[in-house]
Coordinates of C-alpha atoms and ligand atoms in Angstrom, one line a residue:
X1 CA -1.0 39.0 -2.1
X2 CA 1.2 40.5 -0.3
X3 CA 3.2 44.0 -2.2
X4 CA 6.3 43.7 -2.7
X5 CA 8.4 46.7 -4.2
X6 CA 10.0 44.1 -6.7
X7 CA 7.6 42.1 -8.8
X8 CA 7.8 38.6 -9.7
X9 CA 9.5 37.6 -12.4
X10 CA 11.3 34.4 -13.2
X11 CA 13.2 33.3 -16.1
X12 CA 16.2 31.2 -17.3
X13 CA 18.4 30.5 -15.8
X14 CA 17.3 32.2 -12.4
X15 CA 16.7 29.5 -9.3
X16 CA 14.2 28.1 -7.7
X17 CA 12.9 26.3 -4.6
X18 CA 10.5 24.1 -4.4
X19 CA 9.6 22.5 -1.4
X20 CA 8.2 18.9 -1.1
X21 CA 8.6 15.9 -3.3
X22 CA 4.9 14.4 -2.9
X23 CA 3.0 14.6 -6.9
X24 CA 2.4 18.4 -6.9
X25 CA 6.0 19.5 -5.9
X26 CA 7.5 16.7 -8.8
X27 CA 5.0 18.8 -11.0
X28 CA 5.8 21.6 -10.9
X29 CA 9.9 21.7 -10.3
X30 CA 9.5 19.4 -13.7
X31 CA 7.4 22.5 -15.5
X32 CA 9.9 24.7 -14.9
X33 CA 13.4 22.6 -15.0
X34 CA 11.3 21.7 -18.3
X35 CA 12.1 26.0 -19.7
X36 CA 15.1 25.8 -18.6
X37 CA 14.7 26.9 -14.6
X38 CA 17.6 25.5 -12.2
X39 CA 15.4 24.0 -10.2
X40 CA 16.6 22.7 -6.9
X41 CA 14.0 20.2 -4.5
X42 CA 13.9 19.0 -1.6
X43 CA 12.2 16.6 1.0
X44 CA 12.4 15.7 4.5
X45 CA 11.4 11.9 3.3
X46 CA 14.0 9.4 2.4
X47 CA 12.9 9.3 -0.8
X48 CA 10.1 10.6 -3.4
X49 CA 6.3 10.2 -2.3
X50 CA 4.6 12.4 0.0
X51 CA 0.7 10.8 0.0
X52 CA 2.0 8.9 -2.8
X53 CA 4.2 7.2 -0.9
X54 CA 4.2 3.4 -0.6
X55 CA 5.2 1.0 3.1
X56 CA 7.6 -1.9 2.3
X57 CA 7.4 -4.4 4.4
X58 CA 9.4 -8.0 3.9
X59 CA 6.5 -9.9 2.5
X60 CA 4.8 -6.9 0.6
X61 CA 4.3 -3.6 -0.5
X62 CA 2.0 -1.8 0.2
X63 CA -0.5 1.9 -0.5
X64 CA -0.7 3.8 3.1
X65 CA -1.7 6.5 1.2
X66 CA -3.3 6.9 -2.6
X67 CA -4.9 3.8 -3.5
X68 CA -5.8 4.5 -6.8
X69 CA -7.1 7.4 -8.3
X70 CA -9.2 8.6 -11.1
X71 CA -8.7 11.5 -14.2
X72 CA -10.1 13.8 -15.9
X73 CA -8.5 17.0 -16.5
X74 CA -6.7 16.6 -20.5
X75 CA -3.4 17.9 -18.9
X76 CA -3.2 15.4 -16.4
X77 CA -4.6 12.1 -19.2
X78 CA -1.7 13.2 -20.4
X79 CA 1.1 12.6 -18.0
X80 CA -0.7 9.3 -16.7
X81 CA -0.2 7.8 -20.5
X82 CA 3.3 8.3 -20.6
X83 CA 3.3 7.0 -17.0
X84 CA 1.3 4.1 -18.5
X85 CA 4.4 4.4 -21.5
X86 CA 7.6 4.1 -18.7
X87 CA 5.1 1.0 -16.7
X88 CA 4.8 3.2 -13.5
X89 CA 1.2 3.7 -13.4
X90 CA -1.9 0.9 -15.0
X91 CA -5.5 0.7 -15.1
X92 CA -6.8 -0.9 -12.2
X93 CA -10.5 -2.1 -12.4
X94 CA -11.5 -2.7 -9.7
X95 CA -14.6 -4.7 -8.2
X96 CA -15.6 -2.3 -5.8
X97 CA -18.1 -3.2 -2.7
X98 CA -20.1 -1.2 0.4
X99 CA -20.2 -3.4 2.7
X100 CA -23.2 -2.5 5.6
X101 CA -25.7 -4.5 7.9
X102 CA -27.2 -5.5 5.2
X103 CA -24.2 -7.2 3.7
X104 CA -21.8 -6.3 0.9
X105 CA -23.9 -4.5 -2.2
X106 CA -21.8 -4.5 -5.6
X107 CA -20.5 -0.7 -6.0
X108 CA -18.8 0.0 -8.7
X109 CA -18.6 2.8 -11.1
X110 CA -17.9 4.0 -14.8
X111 CA -15.3 6.2 -13.6
X112 CA -11.6 4.3 -14.7
X113 CA -9.1 4.5 -11.8
X114 CA -5.3 3.5 -12.3
X115 CA -2.7 2.9 -9.5
X116 CA 1.1 2.6 -9.5
X117 CA 3.1 0.0 -11.1
X118 CA 4.5 -1.7 -8.8
X119 CA 3.3 0.5 -6.1
X120 CA 1.6 4.1 -6.0
X121 CA 5.6 5.2 -5.0
X122 CA 6.8 4.0 -9.0
X123 CA 5.2 6.9 -10.1
X124 CA 6.6 10.3 -8.5
X125 CA 9.9 8.2 -8.1
X126 CA 9.6 7.5 -11.8
X127 CA 8.8 11.7 -11.7
X128 CA 12.0 12.3 -9.2
X129 CA 13.9 10.7 -12.1
X130 CA 12.9 12.0 -15.2
X131 CA 13.4 15.1 -13.5
X132 CA 16.5 14.7 -12.8
X133 CA 17.9 14.1 -15.7
X134 CA 16.8 17.9 -16.7
X135 CA 20.2 19.7 -16.8
X136 CA 20.1 22.2 -13.8
X137 CA 18.4 20.7 -11.1
X138 CA 18.4 18.8 -7.6
X139 CA 17.0 16.7 -5.5
X140 CA 17.9 16.5 -2.0
X141 CA 16.3 14.4 0.6
X142 CA 16.1 13.8 4.1
X143 CA 16.9 17.7 4.2
X144 CA 13.9 19.0 6.2
X145 CA 13.0 23.0 6.1
X146 CA 13.3 25.1 8.9
X147 CA 12.7 28.7 8.1
X148 CA 13.9 31.2 5.7
X149 CA 15.4 34.5 4.7
X150 CA 15.5 36.9 2.5
X151 CA 18.7 38.7 1.5
X152 CA 19.8 41.2 -0.9
X153 CA 20.4 38.4 -3.7
X154 CA 17.2 35.9 -2.9
X155 CA 15.8 33.5 -0.7
X156 CA 17.9 31.4 1.6
X157 CA 16.2 28.3 3.3
X158 CA 18.0 26.6 6.5
X159 CA 17.0 23.6 7.1
X160 CA 16.8 21.1 10.4
X161 CA 20.5 21.0 11.0
X162 CA 21.7 24.9 9.3
X163 CA 22.1 24.4 7.2
X164 CA 21.8 27.1 4.2
X165 CA 21.1 26.8 0.4
X166 CA 20.6 29.4 -1.8
X167 CA 19.8 31.8 -3.0
X168 CA 16.4 31.4 -4.8
X169 CA 15.1 33.6 -7.0
X170 CA 11.3 32.2 -6.4
X171 CA 10.7 29.6 -3.3
X172 CA 7.9 27.0 -3.7
X173 CA 6.0 24.9 -0.6
X174 CA 4.4 22.2 -1.4
X175 CA 3.9 21.1 2.0
X176 CA 0.3 20.1 3.4
X177 CA -0.7 23.4 4.6
X178 CA -0.6 23.6 8.5
X179 CA 2.9 23.1 7.5
X180 CA 3.4 25.4 4.8
X181 CA 2.0 28.1 7.3
X182 CA 5.6 27.6 9.6
X183 CA 7.4 28.0 7.0
X184 CA 6.1 31.1 4.9
X185 CA 4.2 32.8 8.5
X186 CA 7.0 35.3 9.2
X187 CA 7.3 36.8 5.5
X188 CA 4.3 36.9 4.0
X189 CA 0.9 37.4 5.4
X190 CA -1.6 36.3 2.7
X191 CA 0.0 33.6 2.4
X192 CA 0.1 32.9 5.9
X193 CA -3.3 32.6 6.3
X194 CA -3.7 30.9 3.4
X195 CA -2.7 28.7 4.9
X196 CA -4.7 28.9 8.2
X197 CA -7.7 28.4 6.1
X198 CA -7.1 25.4 5.0
X199 CA -6.4 23.1 7.8
X200 CA -6.5 18.9 6.6
X201 CA -7.7 16.2 9.0
X202 CA -5.7 13.2 10.1
X203 CA -5.8 9.8 8.8
X204 CA -4.6 6.6 9.9
X205 CA -4.0 3.9 7.7
X206 CA -3.3 0.5 8.4
X207 CA -1.9 -2.8 6.8
X208 CA -3.0 -6.5 7.2
X209 CA -0.7 -9.1 5.9
X210 CA -1.9 -12.8 5.2
X211 CA -0.4 -16.1 4.5
X212 CA -3.3 -16.4 2.7
X213 CA -6.1 -15.9 0.2
X214 CA -8.8 -14.7 2.4
X215 CA -12.1 -17.2 2.8
X216 CA -14.6 -16.6 0.2
X217 CA -18.2 -14.3 0.9
X218 CA -21.4 -15.6 -0.2
X219 CA -22.4 -13.4 -3.6
X220 CA -18.9 -12.0 -3.2
X221 CA -17.2 -12.1 -6.6
X222 CA -13.6 -14.0 -4.8
X223 CA -11.8 -11.3 -6.6
X224 CA -13.1 -8.2 -5.1
X225 CA -10.6 -5.1 -4.8
X226 CA -11.9 -3.3 -2.3
X227 CA -14.6 -2.6 -0.1
X228 CA -15.6 0.4 1.8
X229 CA -17.8 0.4 5.2
X230 CA -19.8 2.2 7.4
X231 CA -17.7 0.8 10.4
X232 CA -17.2 3.4 12.8
X233 CA -13.5 2.9 12.5
X234 CA -13.2 1.5 9.3
X235 CA -13.8 3.5 6.1
X236 CA -12.2 1.2 3.5
X237 CA -10.2 -2.3 2.3
X238 CA -8.0 -2.2 -0.5
X239 CA -6.8 -5.9 -1.3
X240 CA -3.3 -4.5 -2.6
X241 CA -2.5 -7.6 -4.0
X242 CA -4.5 -7.3 -6.4
X243 CA -3.7 -4.3 -8.1
X244 CA -0.7 -3.8 -10.8
X245 CA 2.3 -5.4 -11.3
X246 CA 1.6 -7.4 -8.0
X247 CA 0.2 -10.4 -8.2
X248 CA 3.5 -12.3 -6.4
X249 CA 2.7 -10.7 -3.4
X250 CA 0.5 -12.7 -0.4
X251 CA -2.8 -11.4 0.3
X252 CA -2.5 -7.8 1.6
X253 CA -4.7 -5.4 2.3
X254 CA -4.6 -1.5 3.6
X255 CA -6.9 -0.1 6.1
X256 CA -8.1 2.8 5.7
X257 CA -10.4 4.5 9.4
X258 CA -13.6 7.2 8.9
X259 CA -11.6 10.6 9.5
X260 CA -14.6 11.4 12.8
X261 CA -13.0 8.0 13.8
X262 CA -9.5 9.6 13.4
X263 CA -10.1 12.4 14.9
X264 CA -10.5 11.1 18.2
X265 CA -8.0 8.6 17.7
X266 CA -4.7 10.2 16.0
X267 CA -2.6 9.6 19.0
X268 CA -3.9 6.3 19.3
X269 CA -0.3 4.3 19.6
X270 CA 0.5 2.4 16.8
X271 CA -0.5 -1.2 17.3
X272 CA -3.6 0.0 18.9
X273 CA -4.8 1.6 15.9
X274 CA -3.7 -1.4 13.8
X275 CA -5.2 -3.8 15.7
X276 CA -8.8 -1.5 16.0
X277 CA -9.1 -1.7 12.8
X278 CA -8.1 -5.6 12.2
X279 CA -10.7 -6.0 13.8
X280 CA -13.6 -3.9 11.9
X281 CA -12.3 -5.6 8.8
X282 CA -13.0 -8.6 11.1
X283 CA -16.4 -7.3 11.4
X284 CA -17.2 -7.5 7.5
X285 CA -17.1 -11.5 7.3
X286 CA -19.8 -12.8 8.3
X287 CA -19.6 -14.5 12.3
X288 CA -17.6 -17.3 12.9
X289 CA -15.4 -16.7 9.9
X290 CA -12.3 -17.6 10.4
X291 CA -9.0 -14.9 8.9
X292 CA -6.3 -16.6 7.6
X293 CA -2.8 -16.4 9.5
X294 CA -1.8 -13.0 10.2
X295 CA 1.3 -12.2 9.1
X296 CA 2.4 -8.6 9.4
X297 CA 0.0 -5.8 10.8
X298 CA 0.7 -2.2 11.7
X299 CA -0.8 1.8 10.9
X300 CA 0.8 4.7 9.5
X301 CA -0.3 7.7 11.2
X302 CA -1.0 10.7 8.2
X303 CA -1.5 13.8 10.5
X304 CA -2.2 15.8 7.3
X305 CA -3.5 13.3 5.6
X306 CA -6.5 15.5 3.9
X307 CA -8.1 19.0 3.4
X308 CA -11.1 19.7 5.3
X309 CA -12.4 21.2 2.4
X310 CA -12.1 21.8 -1.2
X311 CA -9.8 25.1 -2.7
X312 CA -10.9 27.6 -4.6
X313 CA -7.6 28.2 -6.5
X314 CA -5.1 25.5 -7.8
X315 CA -2.8 27.7 -6.3
X316 CA -1.0 31.3 -4.4
X317 CA 2.4 33.2 -5.1
X318 CA 2.9 36.8 -3.9
X319 CA 5.5 39.1 -5.4
X320 CA 7.9 39.0 -3.6
X321 CA 9.2 35.5 -4.7
X322 CA 7.0 32.8 -2.6
X323 CA 4.0 30.3 -3.7
X324 CA 2.1 27.3 -2.6
X325 CA 0.7 24.4 -3.9
X326 CA -0.9 20.8 -3.5
X327 CA -4.3 19.3 -3.6
X328 CA -5.6 21.7 -0.9
X329 CA -5.0 24.2 -3.3
X330 CA -8.2 22.8 -5.3
X331 CA -9.8 19.0 -4.3
X332 CA -8.0 16.1 -2.0
X333 CA -6.8 13.5 -4.7
X334 CA -3.6 12.5 -7.0
X335 CA -4.9 14.8 -10.4
X336 CA -5.7 17.9 -7.9
X337 CA -2.6 18.5 -6.9
X338 CA -1.2 17.5 -9.9
X339 CA -2.5 20.0 -11.1
X340 CA -2.1 22.6 -8.6
X341 CA 1.4 21.9 -8.9
X342 CA 1.9 22.3 -12.8
X343 CA -0.3 25.5 -13.2
X344 CA 1.6 26.8 -9.8
X345 CA 4.8 26.5 -12.7
X346 CA 2.4 28.4 -16.2
X347 CA 1.6 31.0 -13.8
X348 CA 5.3 31.6 -12.5
X349 CA 6.8 30.8 -16.2
X350 CA 4.0 33.0 -18.0
X351 CA 4.8 36.6 -15.3
X352 CA 8.7 35.3 -17.4
X353 CA 7.0 36.4 -20.9
X354 CA 4.7 39.5 -19.8
Ligands
FAD1 C1 -4.8 7.8 3.5 C2 -5.2 8.1 1.5 C3 -5.6 7.8 1.3 C4 -5.5 8.6 0.1 N1 -6.4 8.5 -1.3 C5 -6.7 8.5 -2.5 C6 -6.6 8.0 -3.6 O1 -7.9 7.2 -3.3 N2 -7.2 8.7 -4.6 C7 -6.9 9.9 -4.6 O2 -6.7 10.5 -5.7 N3 -6.3 11.2 -4.0 C8 -5.6 10.4 -2.5 N4 -5.7 10.7 -1.9 C9 -5.0 12.5 -1.3 C10 -3.4 11.9 -2.0 O3 -3.0 11.4 -1.6 C11 -2.9 13.3 -2.5 O4 -4.0 14.3 -2.7 C12 -1.7 14.3 -3.2 O5 -0.3 12.7 -3.1 C13 -1.0 15.0 -2.4 O6 0.5 15.6 -2.8 P1 0.8 17.1 -2.3 O7 2.4 17.2 -3.9 O8 0.3 17.9 -2.3 O9 1.4 17.1 -1.5 P2 2.4 16.0 -0.6 O10 2.0 14.3 -1.1 O11 1.6 16.0 1.4 O12 3.8 15.7 -0.7 C14 4.5 17.0 0.0 C15 6.3 16.7 1.1 O13 6.2 17.4 1.1 C16 7.3 17.4 2.3 N5 7.3 18.4 3.5 C17 7.0 18.6 3.7 N6 7.3 19.2 4.7 C18 8.1 19.7 4.4 C19 10.1 20.7 5.2 N7 9.0 21.5 6.1 N8 10.4 20.2 4.6 C20 10.8 19.1 3.5 N9 10.1 18.6 2.6 C21 8.5 19.4 3.4 C22 6.7 16.3 2.6 O14 7.7 15.2 3.5 C23 5.7 15.4 1.4 O15 6.7 14.6 0.6 C24 -5.3 9.7 0.2 C25 -4.0 10.5 0.9 C26 -4.4 10.5 2.0 C27 -3.5 10.4 3.1

């Protein structure tokens, strides 16, 4: 960590800023706010979610980031239980397949998987509402933080339009490391180096909505839910309409691209990427199979979809009050992101009682 003359201590009611309303930033902000700290959360997007966000189309809502998630850690299990009770997450017992040149094979394991209900972003929306119900919290969306300034009172944040926020005793950055780098590079060499050390890979995420159900495939259960493929472009197709709470939706498919294909094709126009992912999906069906009428097709470019390698530390902070969390610091899953934010908050809180 970078050396600093003042040791970081946080105790209520001191003010902390959290940048990023993805699952890691929300988990961190919630733990800090529960202990009475004054927490201000900022996100550049219109709402919470980050890579757990969902795409609302007139006919259906599709998950274009995380498709489902697993639970291993008991602390995360507790949070998921609470989400289930609140009705924003549910078990999704997916019928999983793997498609190759020799056809479709079942690809099930004994891992329980959960999905957001009725969309993945219902979870982060629930987390944001729980946070905003705590005293001394503010949530600001459509607020892209562009720079920090350090004053004698603490950290000031400056947004893209020049508005300033603060002062804050500490600033948590939960944006993916390449985006976090731009914010911390002028202030902390160690945190900047850690961000540089965590490159992210991009990923195209397409969607296709059909007017009627997909045709059956011989030897495959009619209610199959996901198929992983070895196709050069397409990694995973997921039937959104089979997820909890989406029973009224027409047939809607998320089409996640292979990372290597995304690396090469990240600058494609989105309609071209969408068309290529749809062609790859069509190729999973026996020759000559006509798919139902397509009523919507598109693709979203995630420039920072997942860390190139799993991180070794759950989070990082410096004595001068800058901190980093997010999935990159632990792994590449929803659970990793949540744990990173949760553990950072508790590490910062532990400092205040020493
Ligand atoms: C295509 C795809 C499929 C995936 N599938 C799965 C899966 O099946 N299972 C699973 O467990 N995980 C999956 N993941 C991974 C999972 O989505 C992530 O691990 C998790 O959502 C990351 O959360 P986070 O809070 O760390 O980051 P993010 O969700 O990226 O949150 C960071 C937030 O910071 C905001 N931000 C960035 N810069 C600024 C700024 N300057 N000012 C203000 N706000 C800013 C962003 O808008 C964003 O909301 C998938 C991810 C992708 C992209």
